[in-house]
PDB file of N, CA and C and ligand atoms in Angstrom:
ATOM      1  N   MET A   1      40.979   5.427 -46.670  1.00 74.00           N
ATOM      2  CA  MET A   1      40.748   4.082 -46.121  1.00 74.00           C
ATOM      3  C   MET A   1      40.516   4.132 -44.627  1.00 74.00           C
ATOM      4  N   LEU A   2      41.297   4.938 -43.950  1.00 80.00           N
ATOM      5  CA  LEU A   2      41.120   5.040 -42.502  1.00 80.00           C
ATOM      6  C   LEU A   2      39.713   5.545 -42.196  1.00 80.00           C
ATOM      7  N   ALA A   3      39.206   6.425 -43.061  1.00 87.00           N
ATOM      8  CA  ALA A   3      37.857   6.940 -42.865  1.00 87.00           C
ATOM      9  C   ALA A   3      36.832   5.810 -42.916  1.00 87.00           C
ATOM     10  N   ASP A   4      37.016   4.874 -43.828  1.00 93.00           N
ATOM     11  CA  ASP A   4      36.082   3.755 -43.935  1.00 93.00           C
ATOM     12  C   ASP A   4      36.166   2.843 -42.719  1.00 93.00           C
ATOM     13  N   LEU A   5      37.376   2.614 -42.226  1.00 90.00           N
ATOM     14  CA  LEU A   5      37.535   1.791 -41.030  1.00 90.00           C
ATOM     15  C   LEU A   5      36.871   2.460 -39.837  1.00 90.00           C
ATOM     16  N   THR A   6      37.085   3.765 -39.710  1.00 88.00           N
ATOM     17  CA  THR A   6      36.509   4.508 -38.593  1.00 88.00           C
ATOM     18  C   THR A   6      34.989   4.484 -38.659  1.00 88.00           C
ATOM     19  N   ALA A   7      34.462   4.557 -39.880  1.00 86.00           N
ATOM     20  CA  ALA A   7      33.012   4.559 -40.060  1.00 86.00           C
ATOM     21  C   ALA A   7      32.371   3.340 -39.430  1.00 86.00           C
ATOM     22  N   ASP A   8      33.059   2.215 -39.469  1.00 86.00           N
ATOM     23  CA  ASP A   8      32.509   0.990 -38.914  1.00 86.00           C
ATOM     24  C   ASP A   8      33.048   0.685 -37.523  1.00 86.00           C
ATOM     25  N   GLY A   9      33.784   1.632 -36.964  1.00 86.00           N
ATOM     26  CA  GLY A   9      34.294   1.435 -35.613  1.00 86.00           C
ATOM     27  C   GLY A   9      35.296   0.310 -35.504  1.00 86.00           C
ATOM     28  N   VAL A  10      36.023   0.013 -36.578  1.00 86.00           N
ATOM     29  CA  VAL A  10      37.008  -1.065 -36.523  1.00 86.00           C
ATOM     30  C   VAL A  10      38.434  -0.532 -36.620  1.00 86.00           C
ATOM     31  N   ALA A  11      38.618   0.779 -36.375  1.00 86.00           N
ATOM     32  CA  ALA A  11      39.954   1.354 -36.495  1.00 86.00           C
ATOM     33  C   ALA A  11      40.721   1.234 -35.185  1.00 86.00           C
ATOM     34  N   GLY A  12      40.904   0.016 -34.699  1.00 90.00           N
ATOM     35  CA  GLY A  12      41.703  -0.222 -33.505  1.00 90.00           C
ATOM     36  C   GLY A  12      43.179  -0.228 -33.857  1.00 90.00           C
ATOM     37  N   PRO A  13      44.054  -0.372 -32.847  1.00 91.00           N
ATOM     38  CA  PRO A  13      45.511  -0.342 -33.089  1.00 91.00           C
ATOM     39  C   PRO A  13      45.957  -1.400 -34.098  1.00 91.00           C
ATOM     40  N   GLU A  14      45.408  -2.615 -33.994  1.00 91.00           N
ATOM     41  CA  GLU A  14      45.801  -3.674 -34.926  1.00 91.00           C
ATOM     42  C   GLU A  14      45.394  -3.330 -36.351  1.00 91.00           C
ATOM     43  N   GLU A  15      44.188  -2.793 -36.493  1.00 91.00           N
ATOM     44  CA  GLU A  15      43.696  -2.451 -37.822  1.00 91.00           C
ATOM     45  C   GLU A  15      44.514  -1.323 -38.427  1.00 91.00           C
ATOM     46  N   VAL A  16      44.846  -0.339 -37.590  1.00 91.00           N
ATOM     47  CA  VAL A  16      45.630   0.785 -38.101  1.00 91.00           C
ATOM     48  C   VAL A  16      47.018   0.315 -38.531  1.00 91.00           C
ATOM     49  N   SER A  17      47.597  -0.625 -37.788  1.00 93.00           N
ATOM     50  CA  SER A  17      48.930  -1.087 -38.188  1.00 93.00           C
ATOM     51  C   SER A  17      48.846  -1.926 -39.467  1.00 93.00           C
ATOM     52  N   LEU A  18      47.742  -2.657 -39.640  1.00 92.00           N
ATOM     53  CA  LEU A  18      47.517  -3.367 -40.907  1.00 92.00           C
ATOM     54  C   LEU A  18      47.478  -2.386 -42.066  1.00 92.00           C
ATOM     55  N   LEU A  19      46.743  -1.288 -41.829  1.00 93.00           N
ATOM     56  CA  LEU A  19      46.602  -0.269 -42.866  1.00 93.00           C
ATOM     57  C   LEU A  19      47.953   0.339 -43.200  1.00 93.00           C
ATOM     58  N   GLU A  20      48.742   0.618 -42.152  1.00 94.00           N
ATOM     59  CA  GLU A  20      50.063   1.206 -42.397  1.00 94.00           C
ATOM     60  C   GLU A  20      50.949   0.268 -43.214  1.00 94.00           C
ATOM     61  N   GLN A  21      50.894  -1.029 -42.888  1.00 95.00           N
ATOM     62  CA  GLN A  21      51.654  -2.007 -43.671  1.00 95.00           C
ATOM     63  C   GLN A  21      51.209  -2.009 -45.127  1.00 95.00           C
ATOM     64  N   ALA A  22      49.894  -2.007 -45.326  1.00 95.00           N
ATOM     65  CA  ALA A  22      49.356  -2.040 -46.687  1.00 95.00           C
ATOM     66  C   ALA A  22      49.750  -0.780 -47.452  1.00 95.00           C
ATOM     67  N   VAL A  23      49.679   0.358 -46.763  1.00 95.00           N
ATOM     68  CA  VAL A  23      50.028   1.618 -47.413  1.00 95.00           C
ATOM     69  C   VAL A  23      51.503   1.631 -47.818  1.00 95.00           C
ATOM     70  N   SER A  24      52.377   1.152 -46.932  1.00 96.00           N
ATOM     71  CA  SER A  24      53.797   1.209 -47.279  1.00 96.00           C
ATOM     72  C   SER A  24      54.098   0.238 -48.418  1.00 96.00           C
ATOM     73  N   HIS A  25      53.396  -0.905 -48.428  1.00 96.00           N
ATOM     74  CA  HIS A  25      53.582  -1.835 -49.544  1.00 96.00           C
ATOM     75  C   HIS A  25      53.134  -1.198 -50.867  1.00 96.00           C
ATOM     76  N   ARG A  26      51.988  -0.533 -50.846  1.00 95.00           N
ATOM     77  CA  ARG A  26      51.469   0.078 -52.075  1.00 95.00           C
ATOM     78  C   ARG A  26      52.295   1.285 -52.502  1.00 95.00           C
ATOM     79  N   ARG A  27      52.919   1.930 -51.523  1.00 95.00           N
ATOM     80  CA  ARG A  27      53.796   3.054 -51.858  1.00 95.00           C
ATOM     81  C   ARG A  27      54.991   2.537 -52.667  1.00 95.00           C
ATOM     82  N   TRP A  28      55.538   1.415 -52.220  1.00 96.00           N
ATOM     83  CA  TRP A  28      56.627   0.760 -52.946  1.00 96.00           C
ATOM     84  C   TRP A  28      56.150   0.369 -54.338  1.00 96.00           C
ATOM     85  N   TRP A  29      54.959  -0.185 -54.374  1.00 94.00           N
ATOM     86  CA  TRP A  29      54.365  -0.667 -55.622  1.00 94.00           C
ATOM     87  C   TRP A  29      54.204   0.483 -56.620  1.00 94.00           C
ATOM     88  N   CYS A  30      53.791   1.661 -56.137  1.00 94.00           N
ATOM     89  CA  CYS A  30      53.649   2.861 -56.968  1.00 94.00           C
ATOM     90  C   CYS A  30      54.986   3.301 -57.555  1.00 94.00           C
ATOM     91  N   ASP A  31      56.042   3.162 -56.748  1.00 95.00           N
ATOM     92  CA  ASP A  31      57.372   3.515 -57.233  1.00 95.00           C
ATOM     93  C   ASP A  31      57.748   2.633 -58.413  1.00 95.00           C
ATOM     94  N   GLN A  32      57.350   1.359 -58.363  1.00 95.00           N
ATOM     95  CA  GLN A  32      57.659   0.436 -59.448  1.00 95.00           C
ATOM     96  C   GLN A  32      56.817   0.715 -60.686  1.00 95.00           C
ATOM     97  N   TRP A  33      55.600   1.161 -60.447  1.00 93.00           N
ATOM     98  CA  TRP A  33      54.666   1.346 -61.557  1.00 93.00           C
ATOM     99  C   TRP A  33      53.852   2.628 -61.334  1.00 93.00           C
ATOM    100  N   PRO A  34      54.486   3.793 -61.648  1.00 93.00           N
ATOM    101  CA  PRO A  34      53.840   5.090 -61.365  1.00 93.00           C
ATOM    102  C   PRO A  34      52.460   5.222 -62.016  1.00 93.00           C
ATOM    103  N   ALA A  35      52.281   4.632 -63.180  1.00 94.00           N
ATOM    104  CA  ALA A  35      50.991   4.746 -63.853  1.00 94.00           C
ATOM    105  C   ALA A  35      49.880   4.045 -63.080  1.00 94.00           C
ATOM    106  N   GLY A  36      50.281   3.165 -62.163  1.00 93.00           N
ATOM    107  CA  GLY A  36      49.277   2.436 -61.391  1.00 93.00           C
ATOM    108  C   GLY A  36      48.745   3.215 -60.204  1.00 93.00           C
ATOM    109  N   ALA A  37      49.274   4.418 -59.986  1.00 93.00           N
ATOM    110  CA  ALA A  37      48.888   5.199 -58.804  1.00 93.00           C
ATOM    111  C   ALA A  37      47.385   5.436 -58.717  1.00 93.00           C
ATOM    112  N   VAL A  38      46.729   5.596 -59.859  1.00 93.00           N
ATOM    113  CA  VAL A  38      45.282   5.862 -59.832  1.00 93.00           C
ATOM    114  C   VAL A  38      44.492   4.662 -59.315  1.00 93.00           C
ATOM    115  N   PHE A  39      45.118   3.481 -59.304  1.00 95.00           N
ATOM    116  CA  PHE A  39      44.413   2.277 -58.860  1.00 95.00           C
ATOM    117  C   PHE A  39      44.590   2.009 -57.375  1.00 95.00           C
ATOM    118  N   VAL A  40      45.434   2.817 -56.727  1.00 94.00           N
ATOM    119  CA  VAL A  40      45.852   2.474 -55.370  1.00 94.00           C
ATOM    120  C   VAL A  40      44.702   2.460 -54.363  1.00 94.00           C
ATOM    121  N   ALA A  41      43.755   3.389 -54.489  1.00 93.00           N
ATOM    122  CA  ALA A  41      42.656   3.427 -53.518  1.00 93.00           C
ATOM    123  C   ALA A  41      41.892   2.103 -53.505  1.00 93.00           C
ATOM    124  N   GLY A  42      41.564   1.612 -54.696  1.00 95.00           N
ATOM    125  CA  GLY A  42      40.821   0.357 -54.783  1.00 95.00           C
ATOM    126  C   GLY A  42      41.641  -0.834 -54.328  1.00 95.00           C
ATOM    127  N   LEU A  43      42.926  -0.825 -54.669  1.00 95.00           N
ATOM    128  CA  LEU A  43      43.791  -1.941 -54.277  1.00 95.00           C
ATOM    129  C   LEU A  43      44.002  -1.963 -52.767  1.00 95.00           C
ATOM    130  N   LEU A  44      44.175  -0.782 -52.195  1.00 94.00           N
ATOM    131  CA  LEU A  44      44.338  -0.691 -50.739  1.00 94.00           C
ATOM    132  C   LEU A  44      43.101  -1.233 -50.030  1.00 94.00           C
ATOM    133  N   ALA A  45      41.937  -0.855 -50.548  1.00 95.00           N
ATOM    134  CA  ALA A  45      40.695  -1.335 -49.943  1.00 95.00           C
ATOM    135  C   ALA A  45      40.663  -2.855 -49.944  1.00 95.00           C
ATOM    136  N   GLN A  46      41.107  -3.461 -51.048  1.00 96.00           N
ATOM    137  CA  GLN A  46      41.106  -4.919 -51.129  1.00 96.00           C
ATOM    138  C   GLN A  46      42.187  -5.536 -50.232  1.00 96.00           C
ATOM    139  N   ASP A  47      43.346  -4.858 -50.126  1.00 95.00           N
ATOM    140  CA  ASP A  47      44.387  -5.332 -49.212  1.00 95.00           C
ATOM    141  C   ASP A  47      43.848  -5.404 -47.789  1.00 95.00           C
ATOM    142  N   ILE A  48      43.156  -4.334 -47.391  1.00 94.00           N
ATOM    143  CA  ILE A  48      42.631  -4.255 -46.032  1.00 94.00           C
ATOM    144  C   ILE A  48      41.542  -5.306 -45.813  1.00 94.00           C
ATOM    145  N   GLN A  49      40.703  -5.496 -46.825  1.00 95.00           N
ATOM    146  CA  GLN A  49      39.673  -6.536 -46.715  1.00 95.00           C
ATOM    147  C   GLN A  49      40.302  -7.895 -46.452  1.00 95.00           C
ATOM    148  N   ASP A  50      41.352  -8.222 -47.212  1.00 95.00           N
ATOM    149  CA  ASP A  50      42.025  -9.509 -47.047  1.00 95.00           C
ATOM    150  C   ASP A  50      42.630  -9.635 -45.659  1.00 95.00           C
ATOM    151  N   ALA A  51      43.285  -8.553 -45.213  1.00 94.00           N
ATOM    152  CA  ALA A  51      43.947  -8.584 -43.914  1.00 94.00           C
ATOM    153  C   ALA A  51      42.925  -8.710 -42.785  1.00 94.00           C
ATOM    154  N   LEU A  52      41.815  -7.989 -42.899  1.00 93.00           N
ATOM    155  CA  LEU A  52      40.801  -8.027 -41.849  1.00 93.00           C
ATOM    156  C   LEU A  52      40.060  -9.353 -41.816  1.00 93.00           C
ATOM    157  N   LEU A  53      39.963  -9.995 -42.967  1.00 93.00           N
ATOM    158  CA  LEU A  53      39.283 -11.287 -43.034  1.00 93.00           C
ATOM    159  C   LEU A  53      39.942 -12.270 -42.078  1.00 93.00           C
ATOM    160  N   GLU A  54      41.271 -12.229 -42.021  1.00 91.00           N
ATOM    161  CA  GLU A  54      41.993 -13.125 -41.132  1.00 91.00           C
ATOM    162  C   GLU A  54      41.898 -12.672 -39.686  1.00 91.00           C
ATOM    163  N   LEU A  55      41.904 -11.364 -39.488  1.00 88.00           N
ATOM    164  CA  LEU A  55      41.961 -10.806 -38.139  1.00 88.00           C
ATOM    165  C   LEU A  55      40.600 -10.858 -37.439  1.00 88.00           C
ATOM    166  N   ARG A  56      39.532 -10.444 -38.152  1.00 86.00           N
ATOM    167  CA  ARG A  56      38.245 -10.314 -37.475  1.00 86.00           C
ATOM    168  C   ARG A  56      37.043 -10.653 -38.328  1.00 86.00           C
ATOM    169  N   GLY A  57      37.267 -11.086 -39.546  1.00 92.00           N
ATOM    170  CA  GLY A  57      36.132 -11.495 -40.369  1.00 92.00           C
ATOM    171  C   GLY A  57      35.841 -10.520 -41.482  1.00 92.00           C
ATOM    172  N   ARG A  58      34.710 -10.745 -42.121  1.00 92.00           N
ATOM    173  CA  ARG A  58      34.377  -9.960 -43.308  1.00 92.00           C
ATOM    174  C   ARG A  58      34.165  -8.487 -42.989  1.00 92.00           C
ATOM    175  N   TRP A  59      34.658  -7.654 -43.863  1.00 93.00           N
ATOM    176  CA  TRP A  59      34.501  -6.194 -43.730  1.00 93.00           C
ATOM    177  C   TRP A  59      34.599  -5.587 -45.114  1.00 93.00           C
ATOM    178  N   PRO A  60      33.886  -4.522 -45.412  1.00 95.00           N
ATOM    179  CA  PRO A  60      32.766  -3.982 -44.610  1.00 95.00           C
ATOM    180  C   PRO A  60      31.491  -4.756 -44.893  1.00 95.00           C
ATOM    181  N   LEU A  61      30.653  -4.946 -43.867  1.00 92.00           N
ATOM    182  CA  LEU A  61      29.419  -5.672 -44.092  1.00 92.00           C
ATOM    183  C   LEU A  61      28.400  -4.799 -44.813  1.00 92.00           C
ATOM    184  N   CYS A  62      27.636  -5.468 -45.668  1.00 92.00           N
ATOM    185  CA  CYS A  62      26.581  -4.783 -46.415  1.00 92.00           C
ATOM    186  C   CYS A  62      25.444  -4.409 -45.476  1.00 92.00           C
ATOM    187  N   GLN A  63      24.980  -3.179 -45.577  1.00 87.00           N
ATOM    188  CA  GLN A  63      23.824  -2.757 -44.769  1.00 87.00           C
ATOM    189  C   GLN A  63      22.668  -2.370 -45.666  1.00 87.00           C
ATOM    190  N   VAL A  64      22.777  -2.703 -46.939  1.00 85.00           N
ATOM    191  CA  VAL A  64      21.727  -2.318 -47.884  1.00 85.00           C
ATOM    192  C   VAL A  64      20.603  -3.335 -47.864  1.00 85.00           C
ATOM    193  N   CYS A  65      20.959  -4.619 -47.822  1.00 85.00           N
ATOM    194  CA  CYS A  65      19.932  -5.662 -47.780  1.00 85.00           C
ATOM    195  C   CYS A  65      20.064  -6.417 -46.465  1.00 85.00           C
ATOM    196  N   ASP A  66      19.562  -5.808 -45.381  1.00 71.00           N
ATOM    197  CA  ASP A  66      19.741  -6.292 -44.020  1.00 71.00           C
ATOM    198  C   ASP A  66      19.132  -7.672 -43.788  1.00 71.00           C
ATOM    199  N   GLU A  67      18.059  -7.961 -44.488  1.00 67.00           N
ATOM    200  CA  GLU A  67      17.317  -9.187 -44.176  1.00 67.00           C
ATOM    201  C   GLU A  67      18.043 -10.447 -44.644  1.00 67.00           C
ATOM    202  N   MET A  68      19.052 -10.260 -45.495  1.00 71.00           N
ATOM    203  CA  MET A  68      19.771 -11.419 -46.003  1.00 71.00           C
ATOM    204  C   MET A  68      20.928 -11.784 -45.077  1.00 71.00           C
ATOM    205  N   GLU A  69      21.499 -12.918 -45.330  1.00 85.00           N
ATOM    206  CA  GLU A  69      22.661 -13.347 -44.571  1.00 85.00           C
ATOM    207  C   GLU A  69      23.767 -12.292 -44.700  1.00 85.00           C
ATOM    208  N   PRO A  70      24.492 -12.001 -43.597  1.00 88.00           N
ATOM    209  CA  PRO A  70      25.540 -10.967 -43.676  1.00 88.00           C
ATOM    210  C   PRO A  70      26.564 -11.284 -44.763  1.00 88.00           C
ATOM    211  N   HIS A  71      26.884 -10.286 -45.520  1.00 93.00           N
ATOM    212  CA  HIS A  71      27.889 -10.461 -46.562  1.00 93.00           C
ATOM    213  C   HIS A  71      28.689  -9.178 -46.692  1.00 93.00           C
ATOM    214  N   ALA A  72      29.925  -9.317 -47.157  1.00 94.00           N
ATOM    215  CA  ALA A  72      30.802  -8.158 -47.277  1.00 94.00           C
ATOM    216  C   ALA A  72      30.594  -7.475 -48.617  1.00 94.00           C
ATOM    217  N   LEU A  73      30.869  -6.189 -48.622  1.00 95.00           N
ATOM    218  CA  LEU A  73      30.833  -5.440 -49.867  1.00 95.00           C
ATOM    219  C   LEU A  73      32.088  -5.743 -50.687  1.00 95.00           C
ATOM    220  N   ASP A  74      31.952  -5.632 -51.993  1.00 96.00           N
ATOM    221  CA  ASP A  74      33.088  -5.810 -52.890  1.00 96.00           C
ATOM    222  C   ASP A  74      33.573  -4.459 -53.396  1.00 96.00           C
ATOM    223  N   VAL A  75      34.847  -4.417 -53.777  1.00 97.00           N
ATOM    224  CA  VAL A  75      35.373  -3.218 -54.418  1.00 97.00           C
ATOM    225  C   VAL A  75      35.174  -3.377 -55.923  1.00 97.00           C
ATOM    226  N   ASP A  76      34.582  -2.381 -56.538  1.00 97.00           N
ATOM    227  CA  ASP A  76      34.349  -2.427 -57.976  1.00 97.00           C
ATOM    228  C   ASP A  76      34.706  -1.082 -58.611  1.00 97.00           C
ATOM    229  N   PRO A  77      35.499  -0.998 -59.634  1.00 96.00           N
ATOM    230  CA  PRO A  77      36.217  -2.136 -60.242  1.00 96.00           C
ATOM    231  C   PRO A  77      37.409  -2.559 -59.392  1.00 96.00           C
ATOM    232  N   GLU A  78      37.845  -3.816 -59.545  1.00 94.00           N
ATOM    233  CA  GLU A  78      38.973  -4.300 -58.758  1.00 94.00           C
ATOM    234  C   GLU A  78      40.258  -3.565 -59.120  1.00 94.00           C
ATOM    235  N   LEU A  79      40.383  -3.219 -60.386  1.00 93.00           N
ATOM    236  CA  LEU A  79      41.559  -2.476 -60.833  1.00 93.00           C
ATOM    237  C   LEU A  79      41.080  -1.360 -61.746  1.00 93.00           C
ATOM    238  N   GLY A  80      40.822  -0.198 -61.141  1.00 93.00           N
ATOM    239  CA  GLY A  80      40.338   0.913 -61.944  1.00 93.00           C
ATOM    240  C   GLY A  80      40.284   2.175 -61.113  1.00 93.00           C
ATOM    241  N   GLU A  81      39.945   3.282 -61.772  1.00 93.00           N
ATOM    242  CA  GLU A  81      39.841   4.546 -61.057  1.00 93.00           C
ATOM    243  C   GLU A  81      38.469   4.644 -60.392  1.00 93.00           C
ATOM    244  N   ASP A  82      38.377   5.527 -59.387  1.00 94.00           N
ATOM    245  CA  ASP A  82      37.116   5.800 -58.699  1.00 94.00           C
ATOM    246  C   ASP A  82      36.396   4.525 -58.242  1.00 94.00           C
ATOM    247  N   PRO A  83      37.048   3.730 -57.401  1.00 96.00           N
ATOM    248  CA  PRO A  83      36.416   2.488 -56.950  1.00 96.00           C
ATOM    249  C   PRO A  83      35.246   2.735 -55.995  1.00 96.00           C
ATOM    250  N   TYR A  84      34.277   1.851 -56.035  1.00 96.00           N
ATOM    251  CA  TYR A  84      33.101   1.911 -55.169  1.00 96.00           C
ATOM    252  C   TYR A  84      32.970   0.634 -54.368  1.00 96.00           C
ATOM    253  N   TRP A  85      32.344   0.752 -53.189  1.00 96.00           N
ATOM    254  CA  TRP A  85      31.895  -0.429 -52.445  1.00 96.00           C
ATOM    255  C   TRP A  85      30.575  -0.853 -53.058  1.00 96.00           C
ATOM    256  N   VAL A  86      30.513  -2.092 -53.510  1.00 96.00           N
ATOM    257  CA  VAL A  86      29.316  -2.573 -54.186  1.00 96.00           C
ATOM    258  C   VAL A  86      28.794  -3.819 -53.485  1.00 96.00           C
ATOM    259  N   CYS A  87      27.473  -3.893 -53.313  1.00 94.00           N
ATOM    260  CA  CYS A  87      26.851  -5.102 -52.765  1.00 94.00           C
ATOM    261  C   CYS A  87      26.872  -6.184 -53.837  1.00 94.00           C
ATOM    262  N   PRO A  88      27.485  -7.344 -53.541  1.00 93.00           N
ATOM    263  CA  PRO A  88      27.579  -8.391 -54.556  1.00 93.00           C
ATOM    264  C   PRO A  88      26.235  -9.064 -54.840  1.00 93.00           C
ATOM    265  N   VAL A  89      25.247  -8.891 -53.940  1.00 91.00           N
ATOM    266  CA  VAL A  89      23.937  -9.525 -54.127  1.00 91.00           C
ATOM    267  C   VAL A  89      23.053  -8.690 -55.042  1.00 91.00           C
ATOM    268  N   THR A  90      22.939  -7.392 -54.726  1.00 91.00           N
ATOM    269  CA  THR A  90      22.053  -6.529 -55.499  1.00 91.00           C
ATOM    270  C   THR A  90      22.792  -5.794 -56.602  1.00 91.00           C
ATOM    271  N   GLY A  91      24.142  -5.760 -56.514  1.00 94.00           N
ATOM    272  CA  GLY A  91      24.910  -5.010 -57.494  1.00 94.00           C
ATOM    273  C   GLY A  91      24.840  -3.515 -57.262  1.00 94.00           C
ATOM    274  N   GLU A  92      24.253  -3.119 -56.124  1.00 93.00           N
ATOM    275  CA  GLU A  92      24.093  -1.703 -55.827  1.00 93.00           C
ATOM    276  C   GLU A  92      25.396  -1.093 -55.321  1.00 93.00           C
ATOM    277  N   ALA A  93      25.758   0.074 -55.848  1.00 95.00           N
ATOM    278  CA  ALA A  93      26.930   0.796 -55.363  1.00 95.00           C
ATOM    279  C   ALA A  93      26.544   1.508 -54.075  1.00 95.00           C
ATOM    280  N   VAL A  94      27.235   1.183 -52.982  1.00 94.00           N
ATOM    281  CA  VAL A  94      26.866   1.702 -51.670  1.00 94.00           C
ATOM    282  C   VAL A  94      27.526   3.044 -51.399  1.00 94.00           C
ATOM    283  N   ALA A  95      28.826   3.146 -51.700  1.00 95.00           N
ATOM    284  CA  ALA A  95      29.564   4.382 -51.449  1.00 95.00           C
ATOM    285  C   ALA A  95      30.892   4.316 -52.178  1.00 95.00           C
ATOM    286  N   ALA A  96      31.459   5.476 -52.432  1.00 96.00           N
ATOM    287  CA  ALA A  96      32.815   5.503 -52.966  1.00 96.00           C
ATOM    288  C   ALA A  96      33.762   4.989 -51.894  1.00 96.00           C
ATOM    289  N   VAL A  97      34.822   4.313 -52.299  1.00 95.00           N
ATOM    290  CA  VAL A  97      35.848   3.903 -51.343  1.00 95.00           C
ATOM    291  C   VAL A  97      36.390   5.160 -50.666  1.00 95.00           C
ATOM    292  N   GLY A  98      36.386   5.175 -49.335  1.00 93.00           N
ATOM    293  CA  GLY A  98      36.808   6.351 -48.586  1.00 93.00           C
ATOM    294  C   GLY A  98      35.637   7.163 -48.075  1.00 93.00           C
ATOM    295  N   SER A  99      34.433   6.844 -48.571  1.00 94.00           N
ATOM    296  CA  SER A  99      33.236   7.616 -48.182  1.00 94.00           C
ATOM    297  C   SER A  99      32.166   6.736 -47.561  1.00 94.00           C
ATOM    298  N   LEU A 100      32.595   5.640 -46.984  1.00 92.00           N
ATOM    299  CA  LEU A 100      31.645   4.700 -46.411  1.00 92.00           C
ATOM    300  C   LEU A 100      30.813   5.335 -45.289  1.00 92.00           C
ATOM    301  N   ALA A 101      31.416   6.266 -44.550  1.00 86.00           N
ATOM    302  CA  ALA A 101      30.747   6.879 -43.422  1.00 86.00           C
ATOM    303  C   ALA A 101      29.418   7.507 -43.841  1.00 86.00           C
ATOM    304  N   GLY A 102      29.410   8.123 -45.017  1.00 85.00           N
ATOM    305  CA  GLY A 102      28.199   8.783 -45.492  1.00 85.00           C
ATOM    306  C   GLY A 102      27.079   7.817 -45.809  1.00 85.00           C
ATOM    307  N   ALA A 103      27.412   6.535 -46.031  1.00 80.00           N
ATOM    308  CA  ALA A 103      26.410   5.545 -46.413  1.00 80.00           C
ATOM    309  C   ALA A 103      25.876   4.785 -45.204  1.00 80.00           C
ATOM    310  N   ARG A 104      26.499   4.972 -44.039  1.00 71.00           N
ATOM    311  CA  ARG A 104      26.085   4.241 -42.842  1.00 71.00           C
ATOM    312  C   ARG A 104      24.981   5.019 -42.135  1.00 71.00           C
ATOM    313  N   ARG A 105      23.990   4.268 -41.614  1.00 59.00           N
ATOM    314  CA  ARG A 105      22.912   4.927 -40.904  1.00 59.00           C
ATOM    315  C   ARG A 105      23.068   4.706 -39.408  1.00 59.00           C
TER     316      ARG A 105
HETATM  317 ZN1  LIG B   1      23.966  -6.580 -49.817  1.00 55.69          ZN
END
């Protein structure tokens, strides 16, 4: 997750502390439901999206269809293994969660 934040240059102190809070919450959550551990990457991504929405707006912004109004990527599946950042307009998978840097130009 930190890699994705860094990719967009939004890994400031506030963002990193948000991430740490989200990680510690999900760590607790994993203890309660060990079988859910495989879902943590996707859930963390959504936690961070929610937290950043309040702090600085939508993240991560879609760069696949630039000509359209700015919109954020969605995590797909919301609860599943191997989550991807997906453009909600085109349905295109942009990058695996954690690998956003490779998709940025
Ligand atoms: Zn898009």
